[in-house]
Short mmCIF file of C-alpha atoms in Angstrom, two decimals:
data_model
loop_
_atom_site.label_atom_id
_atom_site.label_comp_id
_atom_site.label_asym_id
_atom_site.label_seq_id
_atom_site.Cartn_x
_atom_site.Cartn_y
_atom_site.Cartn_z
CA THR A 1 -0.14 0.16 -0.04
CA GLU A 2 1.94 3.00 1.05
CA LEU A 3 5.68 0.87 0.49
CA SER A 4 4.17 0.34 -2.85
CA LYS A 5 2.91 4.21 -3.87
CA LEU A 6 6.24 5.23 -3.19
CA GLU A 7 7.82 2.79 -5.47
CA LYS A 8 5.78 3.07 -8.05
CA ALA A 9 6.65 7.57 -7.66
CA LYS A 10 9.74 6.19 -7.17
CA GLU A 11 10.22 3.97 -10.39
CA ARG A 12 7.74 7.41 -12.00
CA LEU A 13 10.72 9.75 -10.87
CA GLU A 14 13.15 7.41 -12.31
CA PHE A 15 10.77 7.43 -16.05
CA GLU A 16 11.09 10.80 -15.63
CA VAL A 17 14.48 11.48 -14.66
CA GLU A 18 16.32 8.57 -17.87
CA LYS A 19 14.21 10.51 -20.30
CA ARG A 20 15.23 14.32 -19.23
CA THR A 21 18.32 12.83 -19.26
CA GLU A 22 17.89 11.01 -23.11
CA GLU A 23 16.69 14.37 -24.16
CA ILE A 24 19.25 16.32 -22.91
CA ARG A 25 22.43 13.75 -24.59
CA ASN A 26 20.21 14.39 -27.68
CA LYS A 27 20.00 17.99 -26.91
CA ASN A 28 23.93 17.23 -27.21
CA ARG A 29 24.62 15.64 -29.73
CA GLU A 30 22.18 18.39 -31.94
CA LEU A 31 23.84 20.94 -30.42
CA GLU A 32 27.95 19.08 -31.71
CA THR A 33 26.30 18.15 -35.21
CA GLN A 34 26.04 21.65 -35.31
CA LYS A 35 28.83 23.11 -34.59
CA GLU A 36 31.14 20.40 -36.68
CA GLU A 37 29.05 21.61 -39.59
CA ILE A 38 29.69 25.34 -38.57
CA GLN A 39 33.32 24.49 -37.41
CA SER A 40 33.69 22.80 -41.25
CA SER A 41 31.98 25.64 -43.44
CA ILE A 42 34.92 27.68 -41.54
CA ARG A 43 37.64 24.83 -42.18
CA TYR A 44 36.58 25.25 -45.39
CA ALA A 45 35.87 29.32 -45.54
CA SER A 46 39.88 29.18 -45.13
CA ARG A 47 40.82 27.31 -47.47
CA ILE A 48 39.24 29.66 -50.08
CA GLN A 49 40.86 32.31 -48.57
CA ALA A 50 44.26 30.42 -48.00
CA ALA A 51 43.46 30.25 -52.55
CA VAL A 52 42.42 33.89 -52.70
CA LEU A 53 46.08 35.10 -50.75
CA PRO A 54 49.10 35.09 -53.40
CA PRO A 55 50.66 31.55 -53.74
CA LYS A 56 54.31 30.82 -52.35
CA LYS A 57 55.54 30.94 -56.01
CA HIS A 58 54.11 34.18 -57.35
CA LEU A 59 55.54 35.47 -54.14
CA ASP A 60 58.83 34.23 -54.44
CA THR A 61 59.06 35.81 -57.99
CA ILE A 62 57.95 38.76 -57.15
CA LEU A 63 59.14 39.42 -53.89
CA LYS A 64 62.60 36.90 -53.97
CA GLU A 65 63.75 38.06 -50.55
CA TYR A 66 60.82 37.65 -48.04
CA PHE A 67 58.71 36.78 -45.32
CA ILE A 68 55.23 36.76 -44.07
CA LEU A 69 53.98 36.22 -40.14
CA ASN A 70 50.53 35.08 -40.86
CA LYS A 71 48.97 34.29 -37.73
CA PRO A 72 45.12 34.96 -37.49
CA ARG A 73 43.31 35.10 -34.28
CA ASP A 74 40.69 32.79 -35.72
CA ILE A 75 40.45 29.65 -38.24
CA VAL A 76 39.84 32.98 -40.63
CA SER A 77 40.81 35.98 -40.19
CA GLY A 78 40.48 40.19 -41.57
CA ASP A 79 44.21 40.15 -42.14
CA PHE A 80 45.30 40.00 -45.82
CA TYR A 81 47.88 39.84 -48.04
CA TRP A 82 48.58 41.71 -51.16
CA THR A 83 51.31 41.84 -54.80
CA ALA A 84 50.70 42.39 -57.83
CA HIS A 85 53.57 43.04 -60.73
CA ASN A 86 53.03 44.15 -64.15
CA ASN A 87 55.90 44.61 -67.13
CA THR A 88 57.48 47.91 -64.90
CA HIS A 89 56.48 48.19 -61.07
CA THR A 90 55.19 45.42 -58.71
CA PHE A 91 52.55 46.44 -55.98
CA PHE A 92 52.33 44.43 -52.39
CA SER A 93 50.23 44.95 -49.49
CA VAL A 94 48.96 44.50 -45.99
CA GLY A 95 45.34 45.37 -44.92
CA ASP A 96 43.24 44.92 -41.91
CA CYS A 97 39.55 44.80 -41.69
CA THR A 98 37.45 45.75 -39.68
CA GLY A 99 36.48 41.73 -36.98
CA HIS A 100 38.09 39.06 -37.09
CA GLY A 101 36.90 35.66 -38.22
CA VAL A 102 34.16 35.01 -40.23
CA PRO A 103 33.29 38.41 -41.30
CA GLY A 104 37.14 39.88 -41.60
CA SER A 105 37.38 37.33 -43.68
CA PHE A 106 34.52 38.86 -46.23
CA MET A 107 35.93 41.62 -45.73
CA SER A 108 39.64 40.35 -46.80
CA MET A 109 38.74 39.12 -49.64
CA LEU A 110 36.36 42.26 -50.99
CA GLY A 111 39.78 44.17 -50.60
CA ILE A 112 41.89 41.90 -52.67
CA SER A 113 39.53 41.48 -55.73
CA SER A 114 39.02 45.35 -55.55
CA LEU A 115 42.96 45.98 -55.22
CA ASN A 116 43.41 43.74 -58.28
CA ASP A 117 40.62 44.85 -60.39
CA ILE A 118 41.52 48.86 -59.68
CA VAL A 119 45.68 48.21 -60.58
CA LYS A 120 44.00 45.91 -64.09
CA SER A 121 42.18 49.16 -64.90
CA LEU A 122 44.51 51.82 -64.73
CA PRO A 123 47.60 51.62 -66.52
CA ASP A 124 49.44 53.93 -64.95
CA CYS A 125 48.69 54.97 -61.75
CA THR A 126 50.51 56.05 -57.54
CA ALA A 127 49.83 54.55 -54.76
CA SER A 128 47.47 57.59 -53.62
CA SER A 129 45.39 57.33 -56.15
CA VAL A 130 44.87 53.39 -55.89
CA LEU A 131 43.82 54.33 -52.37
CA ASP A 132 41.28 56.80 -52.51
CA LEU A 133 39.98 54.08 -55.47
CA LEU A 134 39.47 51.47 -53.05
CA ARG A 135 38.46 53.71 -50.57
CA LYS A 136 35.51 54.54 -53.29
CA ARG A 137 35.46 50.65 -54.05
CA ILE A 138 34.63 49.92 -50.74
CA HIS A 139 32.29 52.25 -49.84
CA GLU A 140 30.58 51.95 -53.81
CA SER A 141 30.39 48.12 -53.21
CA LEU A 142 29.03 48.03 -49.23
CA HIS A 143 26.07 51.07 -50.37
CA GLN A 144 27.94 52.80 -47.29
CA ASP A 145 26.88 56.17 -49.08
CA SER A 146 23.21 55.26 -49.50
CA ASP A 147 19.75 55.94 -47.00
CA ARG A 148 19.66 52.21 -46.88
CA ASP A 149 18.47 50.57 -42.99
CA LEU A 150 21.05 48.11 -43.02
CA THR A 151 24.33 50.41 -44.16
CA THR A 152 27.36 49.27 -43.06
CA TYR A 153 30.52 50.99 -41.37
CA ASP A 154 33.06 48.35 -41.65
CA GLY A 155 36.51 49.43 -44.15
CA MET A 156 40.39 48.64 -43.66
CA ASP A 157 43.63 49.50 -43.08
CA ILE A 158 46.21 49.43 -45.59
CA GLY A 159 49.65 50.07 -46.10
CA LEU A 160 50.77 50.18 -50.44
CA CYS A 161 53.91 50.26 -51.95
CA ILE A 162 55.41 50.71 -55.46
CA MET A 163 58.21 49.49 -57.05
CA ASP A 164 59.76 50.90 -60.22
CA PRO A 165 63.16 49.52 -60.44
CA GLN A 166 63.91 51.55 -63.35
CA THR A 167 64.05 54.82 -60.63
CA ASN A 168 64.96 52.69 -57.79
CA THR A 169 62.11 54.44 -56.33
CA ILE A 170 58.83 53.13 -53.91
CA GLN A 171 55.51 54.90 -53.56
CA PHE A 172 53.87 54.21 -50.26
CA ALA A 173 50.34 55.03 -49.21
CA ALA A 174 48.22 53.97 -46.31
CA ALA A 175 45.93 54.10 -44.19
CA HIS A 176 45.84 53.83 -40.58
CA ASN A 177 49.59 51.29 -41.28
CA PRO A 178 53.00 53.28 -41.16
CA LEU A 179 55.77 51.85 -43.10
CA TYR A 180 58.87 51.56 -41.31
CA LEU A 181 62.35 50.88 -43.79
CA ILE A 182 66.21 50.12 -41.91
CA ARG A 183 68.80 51.07 -43.61
CA ASP A 184 71.89 50.90 -42.36
CA GLY A 185 71.06 49.87 -38.96
CA GLU A 186 68.39 52.54 -37.78
CA LEU A 187 65.04 52.36 -38.55
CA HIS A 188 63.05 55.37 -40.44
CA THR A 189 59.23 56.10 -40.50
CA TYR A 190 56.89 56.46 -42.87
CA ARG A 191 53.55 57.67 -41.66
CA ALA A 192 50.02 56.91 -42.67
CA ASP A 193 47.21 59.61 -43.45
CA LYS A 194 44.16 58.73 -40.56
CA ILE A 195 42.10 58.61 -44.07
CA ASP A 196 39.59 55.46 -43.60
CA ILE A 197 38.36 53.57 -46.12
CA GLY A 198 35.04 52.64 -44.81
CA ARG A 199 32.84 53.99 -42.35
CA TYR A 200 31.85 56.04 -44.71
CA SER A 201 32.64 59.91 -44.34
CA VAL A 202 31.99 62.63 -46.62
CA GLU A 203 35.51 64.17 -46.53
CA ASN A 204 36.87 63.22 -49.66
CA VAL A 205 39.77 63.57 -48.74
CA GLU A 206 43.11 62.81 -50.33
CA PHE A 207 46.00 60.52 -49.25
CA THR A 208 49.63 61.32 -49.48
CA ASN A 209 51.95 59.38 -51.82
CA HIS A 210 55.77 59.30 -50.04
CA LEU A 211 58.47 58.85 -52.62
CA ILE A 212 61.58 56.27 -50.93
CA ARG A 213 64.44 56.30 -52.98
CA TYR A 214 65.50 52.87 -52.07
CA GLN A 215 68.91 51.72 -51.59
CA LYS A 216 70.23 47.65 -51.18
CA ASN A 217 70.31 45.72 -48.43
CA ASP A 218 66.77 47.85 -47.44
CA ILE A 219 64.54 46.42 -45.73
CA LEU A 220 60.85 47.07 -45.56
CA TYR A 221 58.12 46.42 -43.10
CA LEU A 222 53.99 46.85 -43.38
CA PHE A 223 51.88 44.90 -40.74
CA THR A 224 48.54 45.62 -38.73
CA ASP A 225 48.42 46.78 -35.82
CA GLY A 226 47.62 42.73 -34.01
CA TYR A 227 51.30 42.95 -33.15
CA ALA A 228 51.77 45.96 -31.40
CA ASP A 229 48.45 45.69 -29.68
CA GLN A 230 48.78 42.17 -28.26
CA PHE A 231 48.37 41.69 -24.86
CA GLY A 232 50.81 39.64 -22.06
CA GLY A 233 54.78 39.88 -20.43
CA PRO A 234 54.11 40.19 -16.42
CA LYS A 235 51.46 42.94 -16.25
CA GLY A 236 49.47 42.11 -18.89
CA ARG A 237 50.22 45.07 -21.24
CA LYS A 238 50.11 45.70 -24.86
CA TYR A 239 53.63 44.57 -26.32
CA LYS A 240 53.29 48.04 -28.01
CA SER A 241 54.83 49.93 -31.47
CA GLN A 242 58.62 50.71 -29.57
CA ARG A 243 59.17 47.30 -28.97
CA PHE A 244 58.28 46.23 -31.72
CA ARG A 245 60.10 49.04 -33.62
CA ASP A 246 63.21 48.34 -31.01
CA PHE A 247 62.69 43.84 -31.12
CA LEU A 248 62.55 44.34 -35.26
CA VAL A 249 66.19 46.38 -35.52
CA SER A 250 67.27 43.74 -33.34
CA ILE A 251 66.25 40.99 -34.73
CA HIS A 252 67.58 42.96 -38.82
CA ASN A 253 70.44 41.83 -40.00
CA LYS A 254 69.18 38.39 -39.83
CA SER A 255 67.75 35.76 -42.88
CA MET A 256 64.66 36.58 -43.16
CA GLU A 257 63.10 33.84 -42.93
CA GLU A 258 64.56 33.92 -38.89
CA GLN A 259 63.20 37.31 -38.74
CA ARG A 260 59.64 36.16 -39.34
CA ASN A 261 60.49 32.54 -36.91
CA LEU A 262 61.74 35.56 -34.82
CA LEU A 263 58.95 38.22 -34.22
CA ASP A 264 56.45 34.51 -33.81
CA GLN A 265 58.42 33.57 -31.08
CA GLU A 266 58.32 36.53 -29.31
CA ILE A 267 54.79 37.66 -29.35
CA GLU A 268 53.72 34.18 -27.66
CA SER A 269 56.06 34.08 -25.72
CA TYR A 270 55.21 37.70 -24.54
CA ARG A 271 52.05 36.29 -24.88
CA GLY A 272 52.55 33.67 -22.57
CA ASN A 273 48.60 32.13 -21.43
CA MET A 274 47.40 35.16 -21.80
CA PRO A 275 44.75 35.30 -25.31
CA GLN A 276 45.75 35.92 -28.81
CA ILE A 277 43.06 39.55 -29.78
CA ASP A 278 43.38 40.07 -32.67
CA ASP A 279 44.62 38.70 -35.84
CA ILE A 280 48.50 39.44 -37.11
CA MET A 281 50.29 39.68 -40.02
CA VAL A 282 53.75 41.35 -40.83
CA MET A 283 55.58 41.03 -44.21
CA GLY A 284 59.32 41.37 -44.58
CA ILE A 285 60.58 42.62 -47.27
CA ARG A 286 64.86 42.44 -48.07
CA ILE A 287 65.63 45.44 -51.24
CA SER A 288 68.34 42.99 -53.38
#
């Protein structure tokens, strides 16, 4: 009687517990399946993004002595590098798109395709004119000058160089990301304009076109802000630009591959157990 009621209540409770447990197991399996599908899609997106970036064989032909340190925060990246070459000039660039992960990777692919189209459409161009047109192309592609409800203010920071071996000159123009040049152990900084590419502004300001006369064994560094902005060290502070410049000077006589490895080891050691907060990219080129 009372005992049988208790036993029946216990059986019902055990049945409910088992039922709920099975529901949780099924939900977990469903979530794991969804997670795997999402990760599989992102991994495939990473393959597409890697295919869009210039291949090593192409870089070896155009840049010769160089390195690229590419450390995405996530599987795909908002940082990108780009190169091109025509009969007279060599183009190379490093860009940092709004955000990271999937949103950043969409912007990076838009940046690369836009640069390719601009250079093909202009028989003669300056670094500043390329960025002026890139700014316009991003505005148009994202409809940033429209009154649409879903207007996006995404964009990119970028440094762009155009090398002319006939005159031993390099043109440089940039949005927010400067250029470092090391010559005879001394680091020179070519400043970027504080002009946004994307993040629509009504101001129509043109980019500055720096003209640099280069020498053999000069080393150029283009980079995004992820390296200097990384937190770490004993006090959990940013690495900072001055420390980055000092480290580049300390390693600039090494081979380009050694420089890449040392930069990687340096930021990983500084980061320690702290998470990587942004995509990291550094491009180094030695003029031969």
